[in-house]
Each structure stands twice: as structure tokens, then as C-alpha cells.
Amino acid sequence: MSAEQSPDGFLFDLYRRYIGEPEDRTDVYVGFGLFLGGIGLASIALLLFLWSSTFEARSAAHITWAEPAYGIVMIALPLLMLGIVVLLPSERRVLYTSVAGVVITLVAVGGFLYAYPDDWNGYGADYTAQVVAIYAIGLAGLTASTGAALIAHYLDMARRVEAVETDDEDGEDELTDADVRGDIDEAMEDVELSWGGVQKTEHKRLSFSEDELDEVSIDADAGTKTTRSTGVDAQVAGLKGLKGGETKTTTSQSTVDDQTAKLRELREQQRAEEMATADDDGSPLSGLLDRLRQLLAR
């Protein structure tokens, strides 16, 4: 026995899949027996009829095979329909109506076997109309009871689905903002967050009571540095720098000409200092040479 198959057997699995939970084991066996038996009898009747068609019509061989074929197929259909009623969880009166219909069709089958072939279809006394009428009455009762069973089963399934949906709606709890916030706080209790790839480190903090600091004068502005934000872009650049993936690059805004002019000013300043030093020493020749150099440099 496979793991997927229930211990009750294949028929019960089939019943649960397409109908529901069986109320009685007998209904399952009898229902499937009648249903499958009707299909089997119909198949046998078809084979007998095909075999009888190979003989001459109304010959002895033809009647021998055709008569049981007609009788069997007339029984097969009522049994199949009765099996459907038994399988479905229908009321007792529906079941009794189906059984009565089967009994009436069996009476019609007996009349057919009595009348065929001497008193059938234009021969002899011709009881064709009477047999067909009785069979039709029984088959009509079977059809009505089968339809009622199918409709009752459909309505029962619809009520079950509606009941399940109602229970689901009643069982749903409305979530409030406080519930959602509580769930988030509970989920984030053991979560450690870090910004910019900086690992969380443990620090020791000093705590002072107010009594210990009453007699101490503390300058709140001493040794403090005030930092003002320069905008979102600067903050983003600072976070990227913490990650270590990017470095801050400082770019000079001055051109080459500005740098050359500043270098010249620095040289002139140095020469002026040298000339001032030479004048203090009293050497006129060195002062004259320095002036000539300045003129040539310009």
C-alpha cells in the first residue's frame, strides 16, 4: 500500500475527492457497485448487439443474440442512475423514488422479453407501445430523483463553502497601529544596526549624580567644537568616507597664471629682503647688482 493511499481503499479516496466524506461504508460500496455495474452491462449489451448484426435480420441466430442485448441495455441505464443516487448524500424519499423507478423499468424489461420477437414492432399482438410507455415512466422517475439528488448535493456544497468563509471572516482580528508597532519592536530587539560599515563597539560610560557635581564649576564651552551641516551632499560624502570605499579629494581652484604670479611675488620679496640686508652692510655695488637683476627679471 502506498503512503498516499488511505487505508480505506481506492473507492473511498475517489468518493472523498469528488463527493465528500462518506456517511456509511455500505453506501460507497453499493453506489459504486451499481454505477460500475451499469457501465459494464452497457458494454456487454453493445458487444452482443454488434455480434447479432452479423446475422440476417429476424433470423434465429439474430434473435438469439439481439434479444439479450436489448434486455441488458434496458437494465443497464436504470442501474447506473440508481448508483448515482445512492452515492450522493440524498434524502430517503429521493432514494425510494429511484428504487421505484428501477422496479418499473424491470417490469418493462420483462414485458419486452415476453413480446419480442413475435409480438414486437408490428408483429402479432404488438405490445411495443405498452412496453415503451411503462419503461418511460420508470425512467422518468429515475431521472427526476437523480436530478434532485444532484441539485441537493450542489446546494449542500455551496452551504458548506459559505459557512467556511463566514467562519474565516469572524476569526480574523483587526490589527491596530499599536499591534503593528509592538510586532516591529519585538522583531528588532536582537538586531544591531551600523551606519556606513562602522562596526558596533562596546564603550564604558561614566555616570555622575547631581550631588557630586554641585560644588564643581564646569565650562560647557571649553574644549568643544561646533560642527554645522553643509547640506545633504556633504553628509552623503561623509558617510561614503566612513565606508572606506571613497577618499575625499581637494581640488585647487587657482590657475597656472595665478600660481606663477604668486611665485614671482615671493621671489621679489626675497630679493627686497636681500637688498635691505645689503644696504645695512654699506655695500653700494651689491645694491646696484640687485637692481639690475630686478629690471632684467621684469
CSV table of C-alpha atoms in Angstrom, one decimal:
chain,number,residue,atom,x,y,z
A,1,MET,CA,0.0,0.0,0.0
A,2,SER,CA,1.5,3.4,-1.0
A,3,ALA,CA,1.9,6.2,1.5
A,4,GLU,CA,-0.6,8.5,-0.4
A,5,GLN,CA,-3.4,5.9,-0.4
A,6,SER,CA,-5.8,5.9,2.6
A,7,PRO,CA,-6.3,2.6,4.5
A,8,ASP,CA,-10.0,2.5,3.4
A,9,GLY,CA,-9.1,1.8,-0.2
A,10,PHE,CA,-9.3,3.4,-3.7
A,11,LEU,CA,-13.1,3.7,-3.7
A,12,PHE,CA,-13.1,5.8,-0.5
A,13,ASP,CA,-10.4,8.1,-1.9
A,14,LEU,CA,-12.4,8.6,-5.1
A,15,TYR,CA,-15.5,9.3,-3.0
A,16,ARG,CA,-13.8,11.9,-0.8
A,17,ARG,CA,-12.2,13.6,-3.8
A,18,TYR,CA,-15.4,14.1,-5.8
A,19,ILE,CA,-18.3,13.9,-3.3
A,20,GLY,CA,-17.1,14.4,0.3
A,21,GLU,CA,-16.8,12.4,3.5
A,22,PRO,CA,-18.9,9.2,3.3
A,23,GLU,CA,-21.6,8.8,5.9
A,24,ASP,CA,-21.8,5.0,5.6
A,25,ARG,CA,-19.5,2.4,4.1
A,26,THR,CA,-22.4,0.5,2.6
A,27,ASP,CA,-23.5,3.5,0.5
A,28,VAL,CA,-20.0,3.7,-1.0
A,29,TYR,CA,-19.8,0.0,-2.0
A,30,VAL,CA,-23.4,-0.3,-3.2
A,31,GLY,CA,-23.3,3.0,-5.1
A,32,PHE,CA,-20.1,2.3,-6.9
A,33,GLY,CA,-21.2,-1.3,-7.5
A,34,LEU,CA,-24.4,-0.1,-9.2
A,35,PHE,CA,-22.7,2.6,-11.1
A,36,LEU,CA,-19.9,0.4,-12.4
A,37,GLY,CA,-22.2,-2.5,-12.9
A,38,GLY,CA,-24.4,-0.4,-15.2
A,39,ILE,CA,-21.4,0.6,-17.3
A,40,GLY,CA,-20.3,-3.0,-17.5
A,41,LEU,CA,-23.8,-4.2,-18.6
A,42,ALA,CA,-24.0,-1.5,-21.2
A,43,SER,CA,-20.6,-2.6,-22.6
A,44,ILE,CA,-21.8,-6.2,-22.8
A,45,ALA,CA,-25.0,-5.2,-24.5
A,46,LEU,CA,-23.1,-3.3,-27.1
A,47,LEU,CA,-20.9,-6.3,-27.9
A,48,LEU,CA,-23.9,-8.6,-28.2
A,49,PHE,CA,-25.7,-6.2,-30.5
A,50,LEU,CA,-22.7,-5.9,-32.7
A,51,TRP,CA,-22.4,-9.7,-32.9
A,52,SER,CA,-26.1,-10.1,-33.7
A,53,SER,CA,-25.8,-7.6,-36.6
A,54,THR,CA,-23.6,-10.1,-38.4
A,55,PHE,CA,-26.6,-12.4,-38.9
A,56,GLU,CA,-29.7,-11.9,-41.1
A,57,ALA,CA,-32.4,-9.8,-39.5
A,58,ARG,CA,-35.0,-11.7,-37.6
A,59,SER,CA,-33.3,-14.9,-38.2
A,60,ALA,CA,-33.0,-17.4,-35.3
A,61,ALA,CA,-29.3,-16.5,-34.8
A,62,HIS,CA,-30.0,-12.8,-34.9
A,63,ILE,CA,-32.9,-13.1,-32.3
A,64,THR,CA,-30.8,-15.3,-30.1
A,65,TRP,CA,-28.1,-12.5,-29.7
A,66,ALA,CA,-30.2,-9.4,-30.2
A,67,GLU,CA,-32.9,-10.2,-27.5
A,68,PRO,CA,-30.4,-10.3,-24.5
A,69,ALA,CA,-28.6,-7.3,-25.9
A,70,TYR,CA,-31.8,-5.2,-25.8
A,71,GLY,CA,-32.9,-6.5,-22.4
A,72,ILE,CA,-29.4,-5.9,-20.8
A,73,VAL,CA,-29.1,-2.3,-22.1
A,74,MET,CA,-32.6,-1.6,-20.8
A,75,ILE,CA,-31.4,-2.7,-17.3
A,76,ALA,CA,-28.0,-1.0,-17.5
A,77,LEU,CA,-29.2,2.6,-17.7
A,78,PRO,CA,-31.6,2.4,-14.6
A,79,LEU,CA,-28.9,0.7,-12.5
A,80,LEU,CA,-26.3,3.4,-13.4
A,81,MET,CA,-28.7,6.2,-12.4
A,82,LEU,CA,-29.6,4.4,-9.2
A,83,GLY,CA,-25.9,4.1,-8.4
A,84,ILE,CA,-25.6,7.9,-8.7
A,85,VAL,CA,-28.5,8.5,-6.3
A,86,VAL,CA,-27.0,6.0,-3.8
A,87,LEU,CA,-23.6,7.7,-3.9
A,88,LEU,CA,-24.9,11.2,-3.3
A,89,PRO,CA,-26.0,12.1,0.2
A,90,SER,CA,-29.7,12.4,-0.8
A,91,GLU,CA,-32.9,12.2,1.2
A,92,ARG,CA,-34.7,8.9,1.8
A,93,ARG,CA,-37.7,9.8,-0.4
A,94,VAL,CA,-35.4,10.5,-3.3
A,95,LEU,CA,-33.8,7.1,-2.9
A,96,TYR,CA,-37.2,5.4,-2.6
A,97,THR,CA,-38.3,7.2,-5.8
A,98,SER,CA,-35.2,5.9,-7.6
A,99,VAL,CA,-35.8,2.3,-6.4
A,100,ALA,CA,-39.5,2.6,-7.6
A,101,GLY,CA,-38.3,3.8,-11.0
A,102,VAL,CA,-35.9,0.8,-11.3
A,103,VAL,CA,-38.7,-1.6,-10.4
A,104,ILE,CA,-41.0,-0.1,-13.1
A,105,THR,CA,-38.2,-0.4,-15.7
A,106,LEU,CA,-37.6,-4.0,-14.7
A,107,VAL,CA,-41.3,-4.7,-15.4
A,108,ALA,CA,-41.0,-3.1,-18.8
A,109,VAL,CA,-37.9,-5.3,-19.5
A,110,GLY,CA,-40.0,-8.4,-18.6
A,111,GLY,CA,-42.7,-7.2,-21.0
A,112,PHE,CA,-40.1,-6.8,-23.7
A,113,LEU,CA,-38.7,-10.2,-23.3
A,114,TYR,CA,-42.2,-11.6,-23.4
A,115,ALA,CA,-43.3,-9.7,-26.5
A,116,TYR,CA,-40.0,-9.9,-28.6
A,117,PRO,CA,-40.0,-11.0,-31.4
A,118,ASP,CA,-43.4,-12.4,-32.1
A,119,ASP,CA,-45.4,-9.5,-30.6
A,120,TRP,CA,-42.9,-6.7,-31.1
A,121,ASN,CA,-42.7,-3.9,-33.7
A,122,GLY,CA,-45.7,-4.7,-35.9
A,123,TYR,CA,-45.8,-8.5,-35.4
A,124,GLY,CA,-48.5,-10.4,-33.7
A,125,ALA,CA,-50.4,-8.5,-30.9
A,126,ASP,CA,-47.6,-5.8,-31.0
A,127,TYR,CA,-47.1,-4.8,-27.3
A,128,THR,CA,-44.4,-2.3,-28.3
A,129,ALA,CA,-46.3,0.8,-27.2
A,130,GLN,CA,-47.2,-0.6,-23.8
A,131,VAL,CA,-43.7,-1.8,-23.0
A,132,VAL,CA,-42.1,1.5,-24.1
A,133,ALA,CA,-44.7,3.5,-22.1
A,134,ILE,CA,-44.0,1.6,-18.9
A,135,TYR,CA,-40.3,1.9,-19.4
A,136,ALA,CA,-40.5,5.6,-20.0
A,137,ILE,CA,-42.5,6.1,-16.7
A,138,GLY,CA,-39.9,4.3,-14.7
A,139,LEU,CA,-37.0,6.1,-16.5
A,140,ALA,CA,-38.7,9.5,-15.9
A,141,GLY,CA,-38.9,8.8,-12.1
A,142,LEU,CA,-35.3,7.8,-12.1
A,143,THR,CA,-34.3,10.9,-14.0
A,144,ALA,CA,-36.2,13.2,-11.6
A,145,SER,CA,-34.8,11.5,-8.5
A,146,THR,CA,-31.2,11.7,-9.9
A,147,GLY,CA,-31.6,15.4,-10.8
A,148,ALA,CA,-33.0,16.1,-7.3
A,149,ALA,CA,-30.0,14.3,-5.7
A,150,LEU,CA,-27.5,16.2,-7.8
A,151,ILE,CA,-29.1,19.6,-7.0
A,152,ALA,CA,-29.3,18.8,-3.3
A,153,HIS,CA,-25.6,17.8,-3.3
A,154,TYR,CA,-24.7,21.1,-5.1
A,155,LEU,CA,-26.7,23.2,-2.6
A,156,ASP,CA,-25.1,21.3,0.3
A,157,MET,CA,-21.6,22.0,-1.0
A,158,ALA,CA,-22.5,25.7,-1.5
A,159,ARG,CA,-23.7,26.0,2.1
A,160,ARG,CA,-20.5,24.4,3.3
A,161,VAL,CA,-18.3,26.8,1.4
A,162,GLU,CA,-20.4,29.8,2.7
A,163,ALA,CA,-20.1,28.5,6.2
A,164,VAL,CA,-16.3,28.2,6.0
A,165,GLU,CA,-16.0,31.7,4.5
A,166,THR,CA,-18.2,33.1,7.3
A,167,ASP,CA,-16.0,31.4,10.0
A,168,ASP,CA,-12.9,32.8,8.4
A,169,GLU,CA,-14.3,36.3,8.4
A,170,ASP,CA,-15.4,36.0,12.0
A,171,GLY,CA,-12.0,34.6,13.1
A,172,GLU,CA,-10.0,37.5,11.6
A,173,ASP,CA,-8.7,40.0,14.1
A,174,GLU,CA,-8.4,43.7,13.2
A,175,LEU,CA,-4.8,44.9,13.5
A,176,THR,CA,-4.3,48.3,15.1
A,177,ASP,CA,-1.3,50.6,14.9
A,178,ALA,CA,-0.2,49.7,18.4
A,179,ASP,CA,-0.2,46.0,17.5
A,180,VAL,CA,1.9,46.6,14.4
A,181,ARG,CA,4.3,48.8,16.3
A,182,GLY,CA,4.6,46.2,19.0
A,183,ASP,CA,5.4,43.5,16.5
A,184,ILE,CA,8.1,45.7,14.9
A,185,ASP,CA,9.7,46.4,18.3
A,186,GLU,CA,9.7,42.7,19.2
A,187,ALA,CA,11.3,41.8,15.9
A,188,MET,CA,14.0,44.5,16.2
A,189,GLU,CA,15.1,43.7,19.8
A,190,ASP,CA,18.0,41.5,18.8
A,191,VAL,CA,19.0,43.4,15.7
A,192,GLU,CA,22.2,45.6,15.8
A,193,LEU,CA,22.3,48.4,13.2
A,194,SER,CA,25.5,50.0,11.9
A,195,TRP,CA,25.9,53.0,9.6
A,196,GLY,CA,28.5,53.3,6.9
A,197,GLY,CA,30.0,49.9,7.6
A,198,VAL,CA,31.2,51.0,11.1
A,199,GLN,CA,31.2,48.1,13.4
A,200,LYS,CA,29.4,48.5,16.7
A,201,THR,CA,31.8,48.7,19.6
A,202,GLU,CA,31.3,48.5,23.3
A,203,HIS,CA,32.1,51.6,25.4
A,204,LYS,CA,32.2,52.3,29.1
A,205,ARG,CA,30.3,55.3,30.1
A,206,LEU,CA,30.7,57.4,33.3
A,207,SER,CA,27.7,58.5,35.1
A,208,PHE,CA,27.7,61.2,37.8
A,209,SER,CA,25.0,62.1,40.2
A,210,GLU,CA,23.9,65.7,40.7
A,211,ASP,CA,25.2,65.7,44.2
A,212,GLU,CA,28.8,65.1,43.1
A,213,LEU,CA,28.8,68.0,40.7
A,214,ASP,CA,27.2,70.6,42.8
A,215,GLU,CA,30.5,72.2,44.0
A,216,VAL,CA,32.3,71.9,40.7
A,217,SER,CA,32.1,74.7,38.1
A,218,ILE,CA,32.1,73.3,34.6
A,219,ASP,CA,32.6,75.4,31.5
A,220,ALA,CA,30.3,73.9,28.9
A,221,ASP,CA,32.0,75.7,26.0
A,222,ALA,CA,35.6,74.7,26.9
A,223,GLY,CA,37.1,72.2,24.6
A,224,THR,CA,34.0,71.8,22.5
A,225,LYS,CA,33.8,72.0,18.8
A,226,THR,CA,30.6,73.0,17.0
A,227,THR,CA,30.0,71.4,13.6
A,228,ARG,CA,27.4,72.7,11.3
A,229,SER,CA,25.9,70.7,8.5
A,230,THR,CA,26.8,71.9,5.0
A,231,GLY,CA,24.0,70.1,3.2
A,232,VAL,CA,22.8,66.7,2.2
A,233,ASP,CA,25.6,66.2,-0.3
A,234,ALA,CA,28.3,66.8,2.3
A,235,GLN,CA,26.6,64.3,4.7
A,236,VAL,CA,26.4,61.7,2.0
A,237,ALA,CA,30.1,62.2,1.1
A,238,GLY,CA,30.9,61.9,4.8
A,239,LEU,CA,29.1,58.6,5.1
A,240,LYS,CA,30.8,57.3,2.0
A,241,GLY,CA,34.2,58.2,3.5
A,242,LEU,CA,33.3,56.2,6.6
A,243,LYS,CA,32.8,53.1,4.4
A,244,GLY,CA,36.4,53.4,3.3
A,245,GLY,CA,35.4,53.0,-0.4
A,246,GLU,CA,36.0,56.6,-1.3
A,247,THR,CA,38.5,59.2,-0.4
A,248,LYS,CA,38.0,62.9,-0.2
A,249,THR,CA,39.8,64.8,-2.9
A,250,THR,CA,40.6,68.6,-2.6
A,251,THR,CA,40.9,70.4,-5.9
A,252,SER,CA,42.6,73.8,-6.2
A,253,GLN,CA,40.5,76.5,-7.8
A,254,SER,CA,43.5,78.7,-8.9
A,255,THR,CA,45.0,78.6,-12.4
A,256,VAL,CA,48.7,78.3,-13.5
A,257,ASP,CA,49.0,82.0,-14.1
A,258,ASP,CA,47.9,82.8,-10.5
A,259,GLN,CA,50.5,80.3,-9.2
A,260,THR,CA,53.2,81.9,-11.4
A,261,ALA,CA,52.4,85.4,-10.2
A,262,LYS,CA,52.5,84.3,-6.6
A,263,LEU,CA,55.9,82.7,-7.2
A,264,ARG,CA,57.2,86.0,-8.7
A,265,GLU,CA,56.0,88.0,-5.7
A,266,LEU,CA,57.7,85.5,-3.4
A,267,ARG,CA,61.0,86.0,-5.3
A,268,GLU,CA,60.7,89.8,-5.3
A,269,GLN,CA,60.1,89.7,-1.6
A,270,GLN,CA,63.2,87.6,-1.1
A,271,ARG,CA,65.3,90.0,-3.2
A,272,ALA,CA,64.0,93.0,-1.4
A,273,GLU,CA,65.0,91.5,1.8
A,274,GLU,CA,68.4,90.7,0.4
A,275,MET,CA,68.8,94.3,-0.8
A,276,ALA,CA,67.7,95.6,2.6
A,277,THR,CA,70.4,93.5,4.2
A,278,ALA,CA,73.0,94.7,1.7
A,279,ASP,CA,72.1,98.4,2.4
A,280,ASP,CA,72.6,97.7,6.1
A,281,ASP,CA,76.1,96.3,5.3
A,282,GLY,CA,77.0,99.6,3.3
A,283,SER,CA,78.0,97.8,0.0
A,284,PRO,CA,76.8,100.0,-2.9
A,285,LEU,CA,78.0,97.5,-5.6
A,286,SER,CA,75.8,94.7,-4.3
A,287,GLY,CA,72.8,97.1,-4.2
A,288,LEU,CA,73.4,98.1,-7.8
A,289,LEU,CA,73.6,94.5,-9.0
A,290,ASP,CA,70.4,93.6,-7.3
A,291,ARG,CA,68.5,96.5,-9.0
A,292,LEU,CA,69.8,95.4,-12.4
A,293,ARG,CA,68.6,91.8,-11.7
A,294,GLN,CA,65.2,93.2,-10.8
A,295,LEU,CA,65.0,95.2,-14.0
A,296,LEU,CA,66.0,92.1,-16.1
A,297,ALA,CA,63.5,89.9,-14.3
A,298,ARG,CA,60.7,92.3,-15.3
